Short mmCIF file of C-alpha atoms in Angstrom, two decimals:
data_model
loop_
_atom_site.label_atom_id
_atom_site.label_comp_id
_atom_site.label_asym_id
_atom_site.label_seq_id
_atom_site.Cartn_x
_atom_site.Cartn_y
_atom_site.Cartn_z
CA UNK B 1170 53.42 10.85 -73.46
CA UNK B 1171 50.57 12.69 -71.71
CA UNK B 1172 51.17 15.34 -69.03
CA UNK B 1173 54.86 14.29 -68.96
CA UNK B 1174 53.80 10.80 -67.84
CA UNK B 1175 54.54 7.74 -69.93
CA UNK B 1176 51.47 5.80 -71.07
CA UNK B 1177 50.64 2.31 -69.83
CA UNK B 1178 47.93 0.21 -71.49
CA UNK B 1179 46.16 -2.99 -70.43
CA UNK B 1180 42.74 -4.61 -70.31
CA UNK B 1181 40.74 -7.75 -69.66
CA UNK B 1182 38.20 -9.59 -71.75
CA UNK B 1183 34.51 -9.42 -70.82
CA UNK B 1184 34.18 -13.21 -70.85
CA UNK B 1185 33.76 -15.61 -67.95
CA UNK B 1186 34.20 -14.52 -64.34
CA UNK B 1187 37.38 -12.93 -63.03
CA UNK B 1188 39.34 -15.14 -60.69
CA UNK B 1189 41.46 -14.46 -57.65
CA UNK B 1190 44.40 -15.12 -60.00
CA UNK B 1191 43.31 -12.22 -62.26
CA UNK B 1192 43.15 -9.95 -59.21
CA UNK B 1193 46.39 -10.96 -57.45
CA UNK B 1194 48.34 -11.41 -60.69
CA UNK B 1195 47.27 -8.20 -62.44
CA UNK B 1196 44.42 -6.04 -61.17
CA UNK B 1197 45.85 -5.51 -57.68
CA UNK B 1198 49.09 -4.22 -59.21
CA UNK B 1199 47.28 -1.84 -61.58
CA UNK B 1200 45.88 0.20 -58.70
CA UNK B 1201 48.96 2.31 -57.92
CA UNK B 1202 50.35 2.53 -61.47
CA UNK B 1203 48.56 5.83 -62.17
CA UNK B 1204 50.95 7.57 -59.77
CA UNK B 1205 53.75 7.00 -62.28
CA UNK B 1206 51.91 6.44 -65.59
CA UNK B 1207 48.94 7.71 -67.57
CA UNK B 1208 46.89 4.50 -67.54
CA UNK B 1209 44.30 3.17 -69.97
CA UNK B 1210 42.43 0.03 -68.92
CA UNK B 1211 39.98 -1.43 -71.42
CA UNK B 1212 36.99 -3.72 -71.10
CA UNK B 1213 38.07 -5.73 -74.14
CA UNK B 1214 34.67 -6.62 -75.54
CA UNK B 1215 35.71 -6.62 -79.23
CA UNK B 1216 38.21 -9.37 -78.46
CA UNK B 1217 35.55 -11.28 -76.54
CA UNK B 1218 33.38 -12.08 -79.58
CA UNK B 1219 35.90 -14.47 -81.14
CA UNK B 1220 33.91 -16.87 -78.93
CA UNK B 1221 30.10 -16.83 -79.38
CA UNK B 1222 28.44 -14.77 -76.66
CA UNK B 1223 24.84 -14.69 -75.45
CA UNK B 1224 24.06 -10.97 -75.98
CA UNK B 1225 22.20 -10.16 -72.73
CA UNK B 1226 24.72 -12.06 -70.58
CA UNK B 1227 27.60 -10.48 -72.49
CA UNK B 1228 26.31 -6.93 -71.89
CA UNK B 1229 25.89 -7.69 -68.20
CA UNK B 1230 29.38 -9.19 -67.87
CA UNK B 1231 30.99 -6.22 -69.62
CA UNK B 1232 29.25 -3.76 -67.27
CA UNK B 1233 30.11 -5.94 -64.27
CA UNK B 1234 33.77 -6.02 -65.32
CA UNK B 1235 33.94 -2.23 -65.50
CA UNK B 1236 32.23 -1.97 -62.08
CA UNK B 1237 34.64 -4.58 -60.70
CA UNK B 1238 37.66 -2.59 -61.93
CA UNK B 1239 36.43 0.31 -59.80
CA UNK B 1240 35.37 -1.86 -56.84
CA UNK B 1241 38.84 -3.44 -56.81
CA UNK B 1242 40.38 0.01 -56.36
CA UNK B 1243 40.99 1.50 -59.83
CA UNK B 1244 40.14 5.19 -59.60
CA UNK B 1245 38.05 6.13 -62.70
CA UNK B 1246 39.20 9.76 -62.43
CA UNK B 1247 42.94 9.01 -62.32
CA UNK B 1248 42.72 6.12 -64.84
CA UNK B 1249 40.87 5.88 -68.15
CA UNK B 1250 38.60 2.82 -67.76
CA UNK B 1251 36.54 2.36 -70.91
CA UNK B 1252 34.77 -0.03 -73.30
CA UNK B 1253 36.89 -1.04 -76.29
CA UNK B 1254 33.78 -1.31 -78.52
CA UNK B 1255 32.78 2.29 -77.69
CA UNK B 1256 35.90 3.58 -79.45
CA UNK B 1257 35.50 2.76 -83.15
CA UNK B 1258 39.15 3.71 -83.81
CA UNK B 1259 40.14 0.27 -82.45
CA UNK B 1260 38.34 -1.53 -85.28
CA UNK B 1261 39.48 0.97 -87.94
CA UNK B 1262 43.15 0.88 -86.96
CA UNK B 1263 42.87 -2.91 -86.61
CA UNK B 1264 41.88 -3.14 -90.30
CA UNK B 1265 44.64 -0.78 -91.43
CA UNK B 1266 47.27 -2.73 -89.46
CA UNK B 1267 45.97 -6.01 -90.97
CA UNK B 1268 47.35 -4.65 -94.23
CA UNK B 1269 50.80 -4.23 -92.64
CA UNK B 1270 50.90 -7.69 -91.01
CA UNK B 1271 52.20 -10.80 -92.76
CA UNK B 1272 50.46 -14.17 -92.80
CA UNK B 1273 53.71 -15.81 -91.72
CA UNK B 1274 53.73 -13.71 -88.54
CA UNK B 1275 50.18 -14.70 -87.66
CA UNK B 1276 50.88 -18.36 -88.44
CA UNK B 1277 53.55 -18.36 -85.73
CA UNK B 1278 51.15 -17.22 -82.98
CA UNK B 1279 50.95 -20.06 -80.45
CA UNK B 1280 47.85 -18.62 -78.76
CA UNK B 1281 45.87 -18.99 -82.01
CA UNK B 1282 46.83 -22.67 -82.15
CA UNK B 1283 45.81 -23.17 -78.50
CA UNK B 1284 42.47 -21.37 -78.89
CA UNK B 1285 41.71 -23.07 -82.22
CA UNK B 1286 42.22 -26.44 -80.51
CA UNK B 1287 39.81 -25.43 -77.71
CA UNK B 1288 37.17 -24.01 -80.07
CA UNK B 1289 37.54 -26.30 -83.09
CA UNK B 1290 33.89 -25.69 -84.06
CA UNK B 1291 34.49 -21.92 -84.41
CA UNK B 1292 37.95 -21.20 -85.86
CA UNK B 1293 37.11 -17.74 -87.21
CA UNK B 1294 39.20 -15.05 -88.90
CA UNK B 1295 38.87 -12.84 -85.81
CA UNK B 1296 40.67 -15.46 -83.75
CA UNK B 1297 43.43 -15.52 -86.36
CA UNK B 1298 43.85 -11.70 -86.58
CA UNK B 1299 43.34 -11.19 -82.82
CA UNK B 1300 47.01 -10.08 -82.36
CA UNK B 1301 46.52 -7.29 -84.93
CA UNK B 1302 43.54 -5.86 -83.05
CA UNK B 1303 45.61 -6.12 -79.88
CA UNK B 1304 48.37 -4.15 -81.63
CA UNK B 1305 45.80 -1.48 -82.56
CA UNK B 1306 44.63 -1.30 -78.93
CA UNK B 1307 48.16 -0.61 -77.73
CA UNK B 1308 49.34 1.67 -80.54
CA UNK B 1309 46.24 3.90 -80.58
CA UNK B 1310 47.19 5.39 -77.22
CA UNK B 1311 50.90 5.76 -78.05
CA UNK B 1312 51.55 3.34 -75.20
CA UNK B 1313 55.05 3.21 -73.79
CA UNK B 1314 54.43 0.16 -71.62
CA UNK B 1315 52.21 -2.91 -71.60
CA UNK B 1316 52.14 -5.28 -68.59
CA UNK B 1317 52.86 -8.71 -70.06
CA UNK B 1318 52.99 -12.25 -68.81
CA UNK B 1319 54.65 -15.12 -70.68
CA UNK B 1320 51.47 -15.87 -72.66
CA UNK B 1321 51.32 -12.29 -74.02
CA UNK B 1322 55.00 -11.94 -74.93
CA UNK B 1323 54.44 -12.97 -78.55
CA UNK B 1324 51.63 -10.44 -78.93
CA UNK B 1325 53.86 -7.62 -77.71
CA UNK B 1326 56.60 -8.70 -80.13
CA UNK B 1327 54.26 -8.66 -83.14
CA UNK B 1328 52.90 -5.26 -82.01
CA UNK B 1329 56.43 -3.88 -82.01
CA UNK B 1330 57.15 -5.43 -85.43
CA UNK B 1331 53.99 -3.92 -86.96
CA UNK B 1332 54.69 -0.49 -85.44
CA UNK B 1333 58.32 -0.50 -86.64
CA UNK B 1334 57.23 -1.59 -90.13
CA UNK B 1335 54.65 1.21 -90.33
CA UNK B 1336 57.12 3.79 -88.98
CA UNK B 1337 59.81 2.73 -91.47
CA UNK B 1338 57.39 3.49 -94.33
CA UNK B 1339 55.63 6.61 -93.02
CA UNK B 1340 57.92 8.14 -90.40
CA UNK B 1341 57.55 8.43 -86.66
CA UNK B 1342 53.84 7.64 -86.22
CA UNK B 1343 53.67 5.06 -83.41
CA UNK B 1344 55.47 4.84 -80.07
CA UNK B 1345 57.21 1.44 -79.92
CA UNK B 1346 55.85 -0.16 -76.74
CA UNK B 1347 57.90 -2.10 -74.23
CA UNK B 1348 56.89 -4.77 -71.76
CA UNK B 1349 56.18 -3.57 -68.24
CA UNK B 1350 57.81 -5.88 -65.72
CA UNK B 1351 57.03 -4.15 -62.46
CA UNK B 1352 56.32 -5.78 -59.16
CA UNK B 1353 55.48 -9.39 -59.88
CA UNK B 1354 51.92 -10.31 -59.10
CA UNK B 1355 51.27 -13.55 -57.27
CA UNK B 1356 51.32 -16.54 -59.60
CA UNK B 1357 48.08 -18.25 -58.63
CA UNK B 1358 47.56 -21.83 -59.79
CA UNK B 1359 44.46 -24.03 -59.94
CA UNK B 1360 43.38 -25.33 -56.54
CA UNK B 1361 42.68 -28.73 -58.13
CA UNK B 1362 45.66 -28.94 -60.50
CA UNK B 1363 48.54 -26.76 -59.27
CA UNK B 1364 50.50 -27.41 -62.47
CA UNK B 1365 48.02 -25.11 -64.33
CA UNK B 1366 47.23 -21.43 -63.84
CA UNK B 1367 43.95 -20.55 -62.12
CA UNK B 1368 41.70 -19.78 -65.07
CA UNK B 1369 38.34 -18.22 -65.92
CA UNK B 1370 37.73 -21.12 -68.29
CA UNK B 1371 38.63 -23.99 -65.93
CA UNK B 1372 36.08 -26.77 -66.44
CA UNK B 1373 36.37 -27.72 -62.76
CA UNK B 1374 34.68 -24.92 -60.77
CA UNK B 1375 36.58 -26.00 -57.64
CA UNK B 1376 39.87 -25.16 -59.34
CA UNK B 1377 39.25 -21.39 -59.30
CA UNK B 1378 38.17 -18.85 -56.71
CA UNK B 1379 36.06 -16.27 -58.53
CA UNK B 1380 36.04 -12.67 -57.36
CA UNK B 1381 32.28 -12.84 -56.80
CA UNK B 1382 32.36 -16.10 -54.79
CA UNK B 1383 30.73 -15.73 -51.36
CA UNK B 1384 32.66 -16.51 -48.17
CA UNK B 1385 31.20 -20.02 -47.74
CA UNK B 1386 32.14 -20.95 -51.32
CA UNK B 1387 35.70 -19.66 -50.80
CA UNK B 1388 36.03 -21.70 -47.60
CA UNK B 1389 34.69 -24.84 -49.31
CA UNK B 1390 37.09 -24.45 -52.27
CA UNK B 1391 40.09 -23.86 -50.01
CA UNK B 1392 39.23 -26.92 -47.90
CA UNK B 1393 39.02 -29.02 -51.08
CA UNK B 1394 42.30 -27.68 -52.46
CA UNK B 1395 44.78 -30.37 -53.47
CA UNK B 1396 47.72 -30.68 -51.07
CA UNK B 1397 49.65 -33.90 -50.23
CA UNK B 1398 49.96 -36.60 -47.60
CA UNK B 1399 52.88 -34.84 -45.87
CA UNK B 1400 51.17 -32.32 -43.57
CA UNK B 1401 54.16 -29.94 -43.36
CA UNK B 1402 53.38 -26.40 -44.54
CA UNK B 1403 56.37 -25.23 -46.55
CA UNK B 1404 57.05 -23.68 -49.95
CA UNK B 1405 58.71 -26.26 -52.16
CA UNK B 1406 58.66 -27.56 -55.74
CA UNK B 1407 57.72 -31.00 -54.48
CA UNK B 1408 54.67 -29.51 -52.69
CA UNK B 1409 52.91 -27.54 -55.49
CA UNK B 1410 49.46 -27.52 -53.85
CA UNK B 1411 50.74 -26.22 -50.50
CA UNK B 1412 53.06 -23.74 -52.24
CA UNK B 1413 50.10 -22.37 -54.20
CA UNK B 1414 48.06 -21.87 -51.01
CA UNK B 1415 51.08 -20.17 -49.36
CA UNK B 1416 51.39 -17.86 -52.40
CA UNK B 1417 47.69 -16.96 -52.10
CA UNK B 1418 47.89 -16.44 -48.33
CA UNK B 1419 51.00 -14.26 -48.61
CA UNK B 1420 49.56 -12.14 -51.43
CA UNK B 1421 46.30 -11.56 -49.53
CA UNK B 1422 47.90 -10.75 -46.17
CA UNK B 1423 50.98 -8.87 -47.43
CA UNK B 1424 53.25 -11.26 -45.53
CA UNK B 1425 56.32 -12.85 -47.10
CA UNK B 1426 56.34 -16.57 -47.89
CA UNK B 1427 58.90 -17.04 -45.09
CA UNK B 1428 56.65 -15.25 -42.56
CA UNK B 1429 53.69 -17.35 -43.66
CA UNK B 1430 55.67 -20.59 -43.34
CA UNK B 1431 56.76 -19.56 -39.83
CA UNK B 1432 53.16 -18.73 -38.84
CA UNK B 1433 51.99 -22.26 -39.71
CA UNK B 1434 55.07 -24.10 -38.48
CA UNK B 1435 53.90 -27.22 -36.63
CA UNK B 1436 50.28 -26.71 -37.69
CA UNK B 1437 48.31 -28.91 -40.05
CA UNK B 1438 46.16 -28.37 -43.13
CA UNK B 1439 43.06 -28.31 -40.90
CA UNK B 1440 44.19 -24.92 -39.58
CA UNK B 1441 46.02 -23.71 -42.68
CA UNK B 1442 43.25 -24.04 -45.29
CA UNK B 1443 40.58 -22.10 -43.33
CA UNK B 1444 43.20 -19.39 -42.64
CA UNK B 1445 43.81 -19.07 -46.40
CA UNK B 1446 40.04 -18.76 -46.97
CA UNK B 1447 39.80 -16.10 -44.25
CA UNK B 1448 42.62 -14.08 -45.87
CA UNK B 1449 40.93 -14.32 -49.29
CA UNK B 1450 37.55 -13.28 -47.86
CA UNK B 1451 39.13 -10.28 -46.14
CA UNK B 1452 39.98 -9.04 -49.67
CA UNK B 1453 36.78 -10.10 -51.43
CA UNK B 1454 34.07 -9.04 -48.97
CA UNK B 1455 34.78 -5.25 -49.11
CA UNK B 1456 35.08 -5.59 -52.91
CA UNK B 1457 31.62 -7.22 -53.06
CA UNK B 1458 30.04 -4.37 -51.05
CA UNK B 1459 31.63 -1.71 -53.24
CA UNK B 1460 30.66 -3.61 -56.41
CA UNK B 1461 27.00 -3.79 -55.31
CA UNK B 1462 27.01 -0.09 -54.41
CA UNK B 1463 28.43 0.90 -57.82
CA UNK B 1464 26.01 -1.30 -59.79
CA UNK B 1465 23.00 0.09 -57.90
CA UNK B 1466 23.99 3.68 -58.72
CA UNK B 1467 23.19 3.58 -62.45
CA UNK B 1468 23.67 7.33 -62.98
CA UNK B 1469 27.12 7.23 -61.36
CA UNK B 1470 28.31 4.29 -63.47
CA UNK B 1471 26.83 5.68 -66.70
CA UNK B 1472 28.57 9.00 -65.98
CA UNK B 1473 31.92 7.24 -65.53
CA UNK B 1474 31.42 5.25 -68.75
CA UNK B 1475 30.59 8.39 -70.76
CA UNK B 1476 33.46 10.45 -69.35
CA UNK B 1477 36.07 7.70 -69.80
CA UNK B 1478 34.82 6.70 -73.26
CA UNK B 1479 35.12 10.36 -74.34
CA UNK B 1480 38.67 10.55 -72.99
CA UNK B 1481 39.67 7.31 -74.74
CA UNK B 1482 38.12 8.51 -78.04
CA UNK B 1483 40.01 11.80 -77.84
CA UNK B 1484 43.43 10.13 -77.58
CA UNK B 1485 42.60 7.26 -79.97
CA UNK B 1486 41.25 9.59 -82.68
CA UNK B 1487 44.33 11.78 -82.41
CA UNK B 1488 46.48 8.82 -83.46
CA UNK B 1489 43.96 7.57 -86.03
CA UNK B 1490 43.85 10.96 -87.81
CA UNK B 1491 47.63 10.84 -88.17
CA UNK B 1492 47.47 7.26 -89.54
CA UNK B 1493 44.67 8.08 -92.01
CA UNK B 1494 46.67 11.01 -93.34
CA UNK B 1495 49.87 8.92 -93.69
CA UNK B 1496 48.20 6.10 -95.64
CA UNK B 1497 46.49 8.59 -97.94
CA UNK B 1498 42.81 8.40 -97.00
CA UNK B 1499 40.69 11.34 -98.13
CA UNK B 1500 39.92 13.85 -95.38
CA UNK B 1501 36.40 13.75 -93.94
CA UNK B 1502 34.72 17.12 -94.77
CA UNK B 1503 33.51 19.08 -91.73
#
């Protein structure tokens, strides 16, 4: 607990391009959390290298992600927005916690199986121990809450198990984190296959709207979005494509699904799809301008990175010192 506020921790990987789903499902909801919580949001670049990265592109994407956090509305003064790889305590605690994690626990991780199937030519140890590094990320900041979706539930559970195991041996070292289930973000599905989530790694570029897509691209993707032969615009399980577009429209405009259905009652897809694109562009265009402004001001962005990295190191090292002492490492002479 910092300044009487509970701590909330989250982050995104510096791989691929963020989608509208990442924004509406998570990032948009992060913006006001600092009013209630002390928030740490990482650019998770250590996690990103389980997949081979082209170094120059990787550096650019990581910087772009941090700039996009700010452009999307995360205040870098009220939130700690930092690079995971700039805080060496992540890697050190990750190794220590590896020694308190059982193979059987890691063997049960479904995300490892999914990722190993996707990257069968590069099934590395980092991919296998990924949940342990994630546990270190969370536990370093004595996090009370972690926003979790279904796909991260297992990772939170193993984090809690590792923390409880460590605490049972050495006393009250780590805060046991809980899932944060606040206001539900919009569940945004692929525009081409509404049975799947909109994803950074979708092989069909028309399936995802990326946060840096220009207005013409957004309009084209919305017009190509899969719907059905029945032209009625209503939210229903038997109309997944239309329901997805209604979810997007409602999330971007702030209207309820019912209000959105009423607005397009009696209208066809020819009017509905461009209206969805217009609502999306109303969100993205100001974000693009702010993003460009931030990236151009190198001194401003470098200053934010330094200040936030320093803050993250301070809190992370506080926990790490306690852990080092508990496990019996020799003190570093000063």
